[in-house]
Amino acid sequence: MDQPVLKVNNLQTYFTSDAGVVKAVDGVSFEVSKGETLGIVGESGSGKSVTSLSIMRLLKDTPGRIADGEILYEGRDLVKISENDMRKIRGNDIAMIFQEPMTSLNPVFKIGRQLEEAIILHLKFSKKEARERSIEMLTSVGISRPEKIVHEFPHQLSGGMRQRVMIAMAMACNPKVLIADEPTTALDVTIQAQILDLMRNLTKTTDTAILLITHDLGVVAEMCDRVVVMYGGRAVEESDVLSIFANPKHPYTQGLLASIPKIGERLDRLQSIPGNVPIPSRMPEGCKFAPRCPHAMDICWEKEPEYKEVITNHSVRCWLHEEVPQDESELVGSTQH
Amino acid sequence: MSQNLLEVHNIKKYFPIKKKLFSKKKEFIKAVDGISFTVKKGETLSIVGESGCGKSTTGRVLMKLLEATEGKIVFEGNDITGLSDDEIRPLRKEFQMVFQDPYASLNPRLTVKEIIEEPLIVHNIDKAKRADRVVELLEVVGLNKYHANRYPHEFSGGQRQRIGIARALAVNPKLIIADEPVSALDVSIQSQILNLLKDLQEKYDLTYIFIAHDLSVVEHISDRVAVMYLGRLVELTTRDELFATPLHPYTKALLSAVPVPDPTVKRNRIILKGDIPSPAAPPSGCTFHTRCPFAQDRCREQIPEFREIEKEHFVACHFAEELGS
Ligand SMILES: Nc1ncnc2c1ncn2[C@@H]1O[C@H](COP(=O)(O)OP(=O)(O)O)[C@@H](O)[C@H]1O
Ligand SMILES: Nc1ncnc2c1ncn2[C@@H]1O[C@H](COP(=O)(O)OP(=O)(O)O)[C@@H](O)[C@H]1O
Ligand code: SF4
Ligand code: SF4
Ligand SMILES: [Mg+2]
Ligand SMILES: [Mg+2]
């Protein structure tokens, strides 16, 4: 296996306010290699976006700070480097796209100018080269009349087109890592299909490592090589995509997979996970999933389980898997899907 | 034999576009452009389509929150299209709506009790009965009386949707129009609400119009499904038919676009080109022709009729028979 391009070790990002400290991310570890797509999946508030903003060091304007952990990019710890060094990495080596393209597009400048400026800044191209590269990038993201689009303002484009432009901008500097935070969540399903297809083709040709953040397990199944499942600010399970779907080990992953309605499968009642998505300021002691877990035991309420590799390349944070002398299938009935 | 609770005949809703100075022509957004369907008593009819295709507008026209530009609405055999506000009032309690955004649709300054009570007051239920009814409703939707004096912000998204459902149920409606009721919720919570809606339907003999964009949710909840594109229905049939043998090219593309939560499945996906056109300037003829892989000259010129190709299977495509097989 390739050396990981990006490796996150026990990341902890806390938000401080008058009301106290919110541990939005509290123990997230994963790594992603060249050409690989790693999915980060979890419900709202599980800390997915804060994880990606931490990697990009984009928490400056928030009350959030990285309290502990390492973010290793090609061996350098991004937590420790200067803001100046980080600026060189951002956009150049690691690029990010958001659910809402207007987060990264400036409403008052034409598309062409924004693309060119990014290219000139990062790749030190001349104005003319930058214009050519812009057109080339817009073409590569499936925009049919790029010469026309460069003269338009973001608001003149549809949601799908804006998302394409943002991808073009992110990919223009050949980043080694692309962080995509819910890139298709706001899009219609036929447009989502276009964008996912585009992302798949782009990475095939560039070998970019992708961190794909989503709440949609369908998108995970179609796009990802490996998956990290997050719950209440923690990574609770990680494995290759086939194992996660065929043999989920964490009760939360099992519940999540069982709750999605699937086309072609007709159930009288859907399975669901009881209770509510946890609120970070009111996290239970012990395992964060205990209040909703059908297998919760005494120890689960008292002590948080560690995140452990229980079989090769399959990590779980759950007391059911803390000791694994028994046959694993006896521990938790695997979920059918 | 199931009878029709609601009949919708050729409903249109055009919104005028603010006129430019000196422009002579009046222009419209054709949000809903001539749709017809029936809703049988006790069934769930889903209306599915991408954003902007006119689903919410349809719901609001049926709720009489918006006046239809054209068309006829028949409820339990009575034409209710042109009724005055006074005449419509007693009927209002037969129709209730549940909205997508449980955050925006509940008044943040009212307690849960006040929110659920509101429709009861409107319909002159006396105070003593109201209090009992509120507690009963809270329990029916899986909450309890201790929630009554709290405010919406104290609840999670799923709980707020339960409050919205309790409010809709308060006056014993016959028809509930649920506009994307689970779209804003997390997956694990979505299924709780879908199960609740199913239980309530059985318990109170409710009829649902379920508006959604997520086909996997639609397959789960519906008896029949209507597919909408740019203000028109393109296909309408039973759930089983629609998912087994979709006939309209748009329905096929929509179904094929849904990501499958199974990494062992490799799909041959139909990827539509281009964007959804604006309803202010819909394409001529079949409005889907700009994206349809099978479009021909005739499609650009002639609007396909919404016709019953097989029993209970309506399709608006000139070539549905050829393309279906
Ligand atoms: N700007 C902020 N200020 C304070 N708390 C925040 C901020 N952003 C996020 N959080 C906290 O972090 C938690 C995780 O948020 P987020 O990473 O956005 O979740 P996700 O992307 O998984 O939906 C939130 O529930 C919230 O409590
Ligand atoms: N009150 C209104 N005034 C003008 N245009 C409207 C109004 N409500 C909806 N529209 C337009 O009508 C079209 C259909 O909208 P809507 O019914 O909300 O679609 P959907 O619910 O399917 O997303 C959209 O183009 C929308 O912008
Ligand atoms: S640690 Fe206990 S409560 Fe947590 S997921 Fe495992 S069994 Fe459930
Ligand atoms: S009428 Fe023509 S354009 Fe419209 S769906 Fe049928 S084949 Fe396609
Ligand atoms: Mg997020
Ligand atoms: Mg709508």
mmCIF file of N, CA, C and O in Angstrom, chain A residues 106-185:
data_model
loop_
_atom_site.group_PDB
_atom_site.id
_atom_site.type_symbol
_atom_site.label_atom_id
_atom_site.label_comp_id
_atom_site.label_asym_id
_atom_site.label_seq_id
_atom_site.Cartn_x
_atom_site.Cartn_y
_atom_site.Cartn_z
ATOM 1 N N ASN A 106 -16.531 34.299 -4.943
ATOM 2 C CA ASN A 106 -16.804 35.680 -4.583
ATOM 3 C C ASN A 106 -17.911 36.224 -5.499
ATOM 4 O O ASN A 106 -17.748 36.228 -6.715
ATOM 5 N N PRO A 107 -19.013 36.693 -4.910
ATOM 6 C CA PRO A 107 -20.149 37.093 -5.741
ATOM 7 C C PRO A 107 -19.875 38.289 -6.653
ATOM 8 O O PRO A 107 -20.558 38.464 -7.655
ATOM 9 N N VAL A 108 -18.879 39.107 -6.311
ATOM 10 C CA VAL A 108 -18.710 40.337 -7.092
ATOM 11 C C VAL A 108 -17.695 40.209 -8.237
ATOM 12 O O VAL A 108 -17.528 41.136 -9.011
ATOM 13 N N PHE A 109 -17.016 39.074 -8.340
ATOM 14 C CA PHE A 109 -16.068 38.916 -9.443
ATOM 15 C C PHE A 109 -16.546 37.874 -10.436
ATOM 16 O O PHE A 109 -17.177 36.886 -10.064
ATOM 17 N N LYS A 110 -16.176 38.099 -11.697
ATOM 18 C CA LYS A 110 -16.528 37.138 -12.731
ATOM 19 C C LYS A 110 -15.764 35.834 -12.505
ATOM 20 O O LYS A 110 -14.659 35.824 -11.953
ATOM 21 N N ILE A 111 -16.376 34.746 -12.983
ATOM 22 C CA ILE A 111 -15.806 33.417 -12.816
ATOM 23 C C ILE A 111 -14.353 33.350 -13.296
ATOM 24 O O ILE A 111 -13.469 32.851 -12.609
ATOM 25 N N GLY A 112 -14.105 33.903 -14.500
ATOM 26 C CA GLY A 112 -12.771 33.831 -15.094
ATOM 27 C C GLY A 112 -11.721 34.464 -14.191
ATOM 28 O O GLY A 112 -10.673 33.877 -13.925
ATOM 29 N N ARG A 113 -12.038 35.633 -13.689
ATOM 30 C CA ARG A 113 -11.084 36.350 -12.854
ATOM 31 C C ARG A 113 -10.746 35.548 -11.584
ATOM 32 O O ARG A 113 -9.585 35.468 -11.179
ATOM 33 N N GLN A 114 -11.779 34.939 -10.997
ATOM 34 C CA GLN A 114 -11.542 34.188 -9.760
ATOM 35 C C GLN A 114 -10.643 32.984 -10.013
ATOM 36 O O GLN A 114 -9.737 32.690 -9.245
ATOM 37 N N LEU A 115 -10.911 32.282 -11.106
ATOM 38 C CA LEU A 115 -10.088 31.123 -11.445
ATOM 39 C C LEU A 115 -8.649 31.546 -11.719
ATOM 40 O O LEU A 115 -7.698 30.963 -11.214
ATOM 41 N N GLU A 116 -8.515 32.596 -12.536
ATOM 42 C CA GLU A 116 -7.175 33.047 -12.909
ATOM 43 C C GLU A 116 -6.373 33.489 -11.691
ATOM 44 O O GLU A 116 -5.192 33.156 -11.567
ATOM 45 N N GLU A 117 -7.029 34.223 -10.797
ATOM 46 C CA GLU A 117 -6.299 34.690 -9.616
ATOM 47 C C GLU A 117 -5.784 33.531 -8.777
ATOM 48 O O GLU A 117 -4.654 33.547 -8.291
ATOM 49 N N ALA A 118 -6.621 32.516 -8.641
ATOM 50 C CA ALA A 118 -6.197 31.352 -7.856
ATOM 51 C C ALA A 118 -5.003 30.674 -8.528
ATOM 52 O O ALA A 118 -4.035 30.279 -7.871
ATOM 53 N N ILE A 119 -5.068 30.559 -9.833
ATOM 54 C CA ILE A 119 -4.001 29.885 -10.571
ATOM 55 C C ILE A 119 -2.701 30.696 -10.504
ATOM 56 O O ILE A 119 -1.617 30.156 -10.280
ATOM 57 N N ILE A 120 -2.830 32.018 -10.676
ATOM 58 C CA ILE A 120 -1.637 32.868 -10.627
ATOM 59 C C ILE A 120 -1.002 32.807 -9.238
ATOM 60 O O ILE A 120 0.206 32.647 -9.087
ATOM 61 N N LEU A 121 -1.857 32.872 -8.225
ATOM 62 C CA LEU A 121 -1.356 32.847 -6.851
ATOM 63 C C LEU A 121 -0.607 31.546 -6.551
ATOM 64 O O LEU A 121 0.483 31.552 -5.997
ATOM 65 N N HIS A 122 -1.208 30.426 -6.951
ATOM 66 C CA HIS A 122 -0.633 29.150 -6.529
ATOM 67 C C HIS A 122 0.408 28.611 -7.494
ATOM 68 O O HIS A 122 1.374 27.989 -7.093
ATOM 69 N N LEU A 123 0.174 28.802 -8.786
ATOM 70 C CA LEU A 123 1.075 28.168 -9.750
ATOM 71 C C LEU A 123 2.049 29.156 -10.387
ATOM 72 O O LEU A 123 2.879 28.773 -11.197
ATOM 73 N N LYS A 124 1.921 30.441 -10.010
ATOM 74 C CA LYS A 124 2.805 31.481 -10.552
ATOM 75 C C LYS A 124 2.784 31.502 -12.084
ATOM 76 O O LYS A 124 3.806 31.686 -12.730
ATOM 77 N N PHE A 125 1.604 31.287 -12.648
ATOM 78 C CA PHE A 125 1.445 31.371 -14.103
ATOM 79 C C PHE A 125 1.354 32.834 -14.522
ATOM 80 O O PHE A 125 1.014 33.692 -13.705
ATOM 81 N N SER A 126 1.608 33.085 -15.799
ATOM 82 C CA SER A 126 1.348 34.419 -16.341
ATOM 83 C C SER A 126 -0.157 34.560 -16.544
ATOM 84 O O SER A 126 -0.893 33.578 -16.514
ATOM 85 N N LYS A 127 -0.602 35.796 -16.784
ATOM 86 C CA LYS A 127 -2.024 36.052 -16.966
ATOM 87 C C LYS A 127 -2.592 35.217 -18.121
ATOM 88 O O LYS A 127 -3.657 34.623 -18.018
ATOM 89 N N LYS A 128 -1.804 35.155 -19.212
ATOM 90 C CA LYS A 128 -2.273 34.449 -20.391
ATOM 91 C C LYS A 128 -2.363 32.941 -20.134
ATOM 92 O O LYS A 128 -3.347 32.297 -20.468
ATOM 93 N N GLU A 129 -1.316 32.425 -19.489
ATOM 94 C CA GLU A 129 -1.328 30.992 -19.156
ATOM 95 C C GLU A 129 -2.485 30.655 -18.221
ATOM 96 O O GLU A 129 -3.128 29.618 -18.348
ATOM 97 N N ALA A 130 -2.736 31.590 -17.294
ATOM 98 C CA ALA A 130 -3.801 31.361 -16.328
ATOM 99 C C ALA A 130 -5.154 31.306 -17.030
ATOM 100 O O ALA A 130 -6.010 30.481 -16.707
ATOM 101 N N ARG A 131 -5.344 32.181 -18.007
ATOM 102 C CA ARG A 131 -6.592 32.183 -18.768
ATOM 103 C C ARG A 131 -6.764 30.844 -19.501
ATOM 104 O O ARG A 131 -7.815 30.224 -19.465
ATOM 105 N N GLU A 132 -5.681 30.393 -20.104
ATOM 106 C CA GLU A 132 -5.754 29.111 -20.822
ATOM 107 C C GLU A 132 -6.071 27.957 -19.869
ATOM 108 O O GLU A 132 -6.900 27.104 -20.158
ATOM 109 N N ARG A 133 -5.375 27.995 -18.733
ATOM 110 C CA ARG A 133 -5.598 26.930 -17.741
ATOM 111 C C ARG A 133 -7.045 26.954 -17.215
ATOM 112 O O ARG A 133 -7.647 25.917 -16.994
ATOM 113 N N SER A 134 -7.598 28.161 -17.052
ATOM 114 C CA SER A 134 -8.977 28.286 -16.584
ATOM 115 C C SER A 134 -9.944 27.621 -17.557
ATOM 116 O O SER A 134 -10.820 26.856 -17.163
ATOM 117 N N ILE A 135 -9.763 27.948 -18.821
ATOM 118 C CA ILE A 135 -10.642 27.395 -19.849
ATOM 119 C C ILE A 135 -10.502 25.871 -19.867
ATOM 120 O O ILE A 135 -11.496 25.133 -19.929
ATOM 121 N N GLU A 136 -9.268 25.419 -19.761
ATOM 122 C CA GLU A 136 -9.001 23.978 -19.768
ATOM 123 C C GLU A 136 -9.704 23.300 -18.574
ATOM 124 O O GLU A 136 -10.343 22.255 -18.723
ATOM 125 N N MET A 137 -9.610 23.928 -17.413
ATOM 126 C CA MET A 137 -10.238 23.348 -16.224
ATOM 127 C C MET A 137 -11.762 23.344 -16.345
ATOM 128 O O MET A 137 -12.423 22.379 -15.985
ATOM 129 N N LEU A 138 -12.316 24.431 -16.847
ATOM 130 C CA LEU A 138 -13.772 24.494 -16.996
ATOM 131 C C LEU A 138 -14.247 23.423 -17.972
ATOM 132 O O LEU A 138 -15.289 22.798 -17.781
ATOM 133 N N THR A 139 -13.467 23.196 -19.015
ATOM 134 C CA THR A 139 -13.815 22.151 -19.960
ATOM 135 C C THR A 139 -13.765 20.783 -19.278
ATOM 136 O O THR A 139 -14.649 19.951 -19.457
ATOM 137 N N SER A 140 -12.734 20.592 -18.460
ATOM 138 C CA SER A 140 -12.567 19.282 -17.828
ATOM 139 C C SER A 140 -13.671 18.971 -16.816
ATOM 140 O O SER A 140 -13.922 17.815 -16.510
ATOM 141 N N VAL A 141 -14.344 20.002 -16.310
ATOM 142 C CA VAL A 141 -15.458 19.725 -15.403
ATOM 143 C C VAL A 141 -16.796 19.712 -16.147
ATOM 144 O O VAL A 141 -17.860 19.768 -15.543
ATOM 145 N N GLY A 142 -16.712 19.640 -17.461
ATOM 146 C CA GLY A 142 -17.921 19.417 -18.247
ATOM 147 C C GLY A 142 -18.719 20.670 -18.543
ATOM 148 O O GLY A 142 -19.911 20.595 -18.817
ATOM 149 N N ILE A 143 -18.064 21.835 -18.497
ATOM 150 C CA ILE A 143 -18.778 23.062 -18.867
ATOM 151 C C ILE A 143 -18.596 23.279 -20.358
ATOM 152 O O ILE A 143 -17.469 23.333 -20.854
ATOM 153 N N SER A 144 -19.733 23.385 -21.059
ATOM 154 C CA SER A 144 -19.638 23.294 -22.515
ATOM 155 C C SER A 144 -19.154 24.576 -23.182
ATOM 156 O O SER A 144 -18.476 24.523 -24.190
ATOM 157 N N ARG A 145 -19.499 25.753 -22.650
ATOM 158 C CA ARG A 145 -18.999 26.961 -23.300
ATOM 159 C C ARG A 145 -18.158 27.771 -22.323
ATOM 160 O O ARG A 145 -18.548 28.843 -21.873
ATOM 161 N N PRO A 146 -16.966 27.279 -22.010
ATOM 162 C CA PRO A 146 -16.150 27.930 -20.982
ATOM 163 C C PRO A 146 -15.800 29.371 -21.335
ATOM 164 O O PRO A 146 -15.720 30.229 -20.451
ATOM 165 N N GLU A 147 -15.630 29.685 -22.639
ATOM 166 C CA GLU A 147 -15.263 31.056 -23.024
ATOM 167 C C GLU A 147 -16.361 32.025 -22.614
ATOM 168 O O GLU A 147 -16.116 33.203 -22.380
ATOM 169 N N LYS A 148 -17.585 31.534 -22.550
ATOM 170 C CA LYS A 148 -18.708 32.382 -22.187
ATOM 171 C C LYS A 148 -18.827 32.458 -20.660
ATOM 172 O O LYS A 148 -19.034 33.529 -20.097
ATOM 173 N N ILE A 149 -18.643 31.313 -20.027
ATOM 174 C CA ILE A 149 -18.821 31.246 -18.569
ATOM 175 C C ILE A 149 -17.824 32.147 -17.830
ATOM 176 O O ILE A 149 -18.158 32.734 -16.810
ATOM 177 N N VAL A 150 -16.602 32.260 -18.355
ATOM 178 C CA VAL A 150 -15.612 33.088 -17.649
ATOM 179 C C VAL A 150 -16.064 34.543 -17.498
ATOM 180 O O VAL A 150 -15.603 35.248 -16.609
ATOM 181 N N HIS A 151 -16.986 34.957 -18.352
ATOM 182 C CA HIS A 151 -17.458 36.336 -18.261
ATOM 183 C C HIS A 151 -18.706 36.483 -17.408
ATOM 184 O O HIS A 151 -19.309 37.543 -17.353
ATOM 185 N N GLU A 152 -19.128 35.409 -16.758
ATOM 186 C CA GLU A 152 -20.341 35.498 -15.954
ATOM 187 C C GLU A 152 -20.015 35.593 -14.464
ATOM 188 O O GLU A 152 -18.935 35.206 -14.020
ATOM 189 N N PHE A 153 -21.000 36.098 -13.736
ATOM 190 C CA PHE A 153 -20.883 36.157 -12.279
ATOM 191 C C PHE A 153 -21.492 34.886 -11.680
ATOM 192 O O PHE A 153 -22.384 34.296 -12.287
ATOM 193 N N PRO A 154 -21.012 34.492 -10.499
ATOM 194 C CA PRO A 154 -21.517 33.253 -9.899
ATOM 195 C C PRO A 154 -23.044 33.155 -9.852
ATOM 196 O O PRO A 154 -23.608 32.096 -10.131
ATOM 197 N N HIS A 155 -23.715 34.273 -9.542
ATOM 198 C CA HIS A 155 -25.173 34.182 -9.379
ATOM 199 C C HIS A 155 -25.896 33.917 -10.690
ATOM 200 O O HIS A 155 -27.066 33.571 -10.699
ATOM 201 N N GLN A 156 -25.194 34.102 -11.807
ATOM 202 C CA GLN A 156 -25.838 33.832 -13.095
ATOM 203 C C GLN A 156 -25.856 32.347 -13.434
ATOM 204 O O GLN A 156 -26.438 31.933 -14.418
ATOM 205 N N LEU A 157 -25.182 31.546 -12.614
ATOM 206 C CA LEU A 157 -25.088 30.111 -12.907
ATOM 207 C C LEU A 157 -26.045 29.316 -12.023
ATOM 208 O O LEU A 157 -26.401 29.744 -10.928
ATOM 209 N N SER A 158 -26.422 28.137 -12.508
ATOM 210 C CA SER A 158 -27.253 27.248 -11.692
ATOM 211 C C SER A 158 -26.398 26.617 -10.596
ATOM 212 O O SER A 158 -25.166 26.678 -10.635
ATOM 213 N N GLY A 159 -27.052 25.986 -9.614
ATOM 214 C CA GLY A 159 -26.333 25.345 -8.516
ATOM 215 C C GLY A 159 -25.330 24.314 -9.010
ATOM 216 O O GLY A 159 -24.195 24.253 -8.536
ATOM 217 N N GLY A 160 -25.732 23.523 -9.980
ATOM 218 C CA GLY A 160 -24.854 22.486 -10.514
ATOM 219 C C GLY A 160 -23.637 23.084 -11.208
ATOM 220 O O GLY A 160 -22.512 22.614 -11.055
ATOM 221 N N MET A 161 -23.871 24.161 -11.958
ATOM 222 C CA MET A 161 -22.775 24.831 -12.664
ATOM 223 C C MET A 161 -21.796 25.453 -11.675
ATOM 224 O O MET A 161 -20.581 25.380 -11.854
ATOM 225 N N ARG A 162 -22.345 26.080 -10.641
ATOM 226 C CA ARG A 162 -21.469 26.680 -9.629
ATOM 227 C C ARG A 162 -20.596 25.622 -8.974
ATOM 228 O O ARG A 162 -19.421 25.836 -8.709
ATOM 229 N N GLN A 163 -21.206 24.447 -8.719
ATOM 230 C CA GLN A 163 -20.448 23.381 -8.091
ATOM 231 C C GLN A 163 -19.321 22.928 -9.030
ATOM 232 O O GLN A 163 -18.205 22.676 -8.590
ATOM 233 N N ARG A 164 -19.604 22.875 -10.322
ATOM 234 C CA ARG A 164 -18.562 22.518 -11.292
ATOM 235 C C ARG A 164 -17.434 23.536 -11.276
ATOM 236 O O ARG A 164 -16.251 23.180 -11.328
ATOM 237 N N VAL A 165 -17.805 24.819 -11.232
ATOM 238 C CA VAL A 165 -16.788 25.873 -11.216
ATOM 239 C C VAL A 165 -15.917 25.738 -9.971
ATOM 240 O O VAL A 165 -14.691 25.837 -10.024
ATOM 241 N N MET A 166 -16.570 25.442 -8.845
ATOM 242 C CA MET A 166 -15.795 25.315 -7.609
ATOM 243 C C MET A 166 -14.834 24.127 -7.701
ATOM 244 O O MET A 166 -13.693 24.208 -7.237
ATOM 245 N N ILE A 167 -15.297 23.050 -8.311
ATOM 246 C CA ILE A 167 -14.408 21.896 -8.480
ATOM 247 C C ILE A 167 -13.253 22.265 -9.414
ATOM 248 O O ILE A 167 -12.091 21.934 -9.154
ATOM 249 N N ALA A 168 -13.575 22.989 -10.477
ATOM 250 C CA ALA A 168 -12.524 23.418 -11.405
ATOM 251 C C ALA A 168 -11.480 24.243 -10.663
ATOM 252 O O ALA A 168 -10.274 24.061 -10.832
ATOM 253 N N MET A 169 -11.958 25.139 -9.799
ATOM 254 C CA MET A 169 -11.059 26.004 -9.050
ATOM 255 C C MET A 169 -10.192 25.176 -8.101
ATOM 256 O O MET A 169 -8.990 25.393 -7.994
ATOM 257 N N ALA A 170 -10.828 24.218 -7.441
ATOM 258 C CA ALA A 170 -10.085 23.391 -6.484
ATOM 259 C C ALA A 170 -9.044 22.528 -7.193
ATOM 260 O O ALA A 170 -7.948 22.317 -6.690
ATOM 261 N N MET A 171 -9.396 22.039 -8.380
ATOM 262 C CA MET A 171 -8.503 21.109 -9.070
ATOM 263 C C MET A 171 -7.461 21.829 -9.924
ATOM 264 O O MET A 171 -6.510 21.215 -10.399
ATOM 265 N N ALA A 172 -7.636 23.146 -10.114
ATOM 266 C CA ALA A 172 -6.777 23.878 -11.039
ATOM 267 C C ALA A 172 -5.302 23.773 -10.683
ATOM 268 O O ALA A 172 -4.435 23.798 -11.539
ATOM 269 N N CYS A 173 -4.989 23.667 -9.394
ATOM 270 C CA CYS A 173 -3.593 23.650 -8.970
ATOM 271 C C CYS A 173 -3.100 22.235 -8.679
ATOM 272 O O CYS A 173 -2.111 22.067 -7.958
ATOM 273 N N ASN A 174 -3.767 21.252 -9.211
ATOM 274 C CA ASN A 174 -3.368 19.856 -8.996
ATOM 275 C C ASN A 174 -3.114 19.517 -7.532
ATOM 276 O O ASN A 174 -2.011 19.115 -7.166
ATOM 277 N N PRO A 175 -4.105 19.676 -6.686
ATOM 278 C CA PRO A 175 -3.869 19.386 -5.272
ATOM 279 C C PRO A 175 -3.603 17.901 -5.069
ATOM 280 O O PRO A 175 -4.054 17.073 -5.855
ATOM 281 N N LYS A 176 -2.868 17.584 -4.017
ATOM 282 C CA LYS A 176 -2.627 16.176 -3.705
ATOM 283 C C LYS A 176 -3.808 15.608 -2.925
ATOM 284 O O LYS A 176 -4.076 14.422 -2.969
ATOM 285 N N VAL A 177 -4.449 16.519 -2.170
ATOM 286 C CA VAL A 177 -5.612 16.097 -1.389
ATOM 287 C C VAL A 177 -6.775 17.036 -1.699
ATOM 288 O O VAL A 177 -6.603 18.253 -1.725
ATOM 289 N N LEU A 178 -7.937 16.450 -1.954
ATOM 290 C CA LEU A 178 -9.146 17.253 -2.133
ATOM 291 C C LEU A 178 -10.130 16.888 -1.026
ATOM 292 O O LEU A 178 -10.477 15.720 -0.861
ATOM 293 N N ILE A 179 -10.509 17.897 -0.255
ATOM 294 C CA ILE A 179 -11.515 17.662 0.778
ATOM 295 C C ILE A 179 -12.848 18.152 0.236
ATOM 296 O O ILE A 179 -12.990 19.320 -0.118
ATOM 297 N N ALA A 180 -13.809 17.265 0.130
ATOM 298 C CA ALA A 180 -15.116 17.633 -0.419
ATOM 299 C C ALA A 180 -16.156 17.445 0.673
ATOM 300 O O ALA A 180 -16.475 16.328 1.052
ATOM 301 N N ASP A 181 -16.663 18.560 1.196
ATOM 302 C CA ASP A 181 -17.601 18.511 2.321
ATOM 303 C C ASP A 181 -19.036 18.578 1.793
ATOM 304 O O ASP A 181 -19.509 19.644 1.430
ATOM 305 N N GLU A 182 -19.706 17.453 1.729
ATOM 306 C CA GLU A 182 -21.080 17.362 1.230
ATOM 307 C C GLU A 182 -21.219 18.056 -0.131
ATOM 308 O O GLU A 182 -22.098 18.902 -0.314
ATOM 309 N N PRO A 183 -20.393 17.702 -1.109
ATOM 310 C CA PRO A 183 -20.377 18.470 -2.353
ATOM 311 C C PRO A 183 -21.668 18.357 -3.164
ATOM 312 O O PRO A 183 -21.915 19.196 -4.016
ATOM 313 N N THR A 184 -22.472 17.364 -2.914
ATOM 314 C CA THR A 184 -23.680 17.206 -3.734
ATOM 315 C C THR A 184 -24.962 17.268 -2.921
ATOM 316 O O THR A 184 -26.052 17.076 -3.459
ATOM 317 N N THR A 185 -24.846 17.553 -1.636
ATOM 318 C CA THR A 185 -26.031 17.511 -0.768
ATOM 319 C C THR A 185 -27.100 18.508 -1.192
ATOM 320 O O THR A 185 -28.294 18.229 -1.082
#
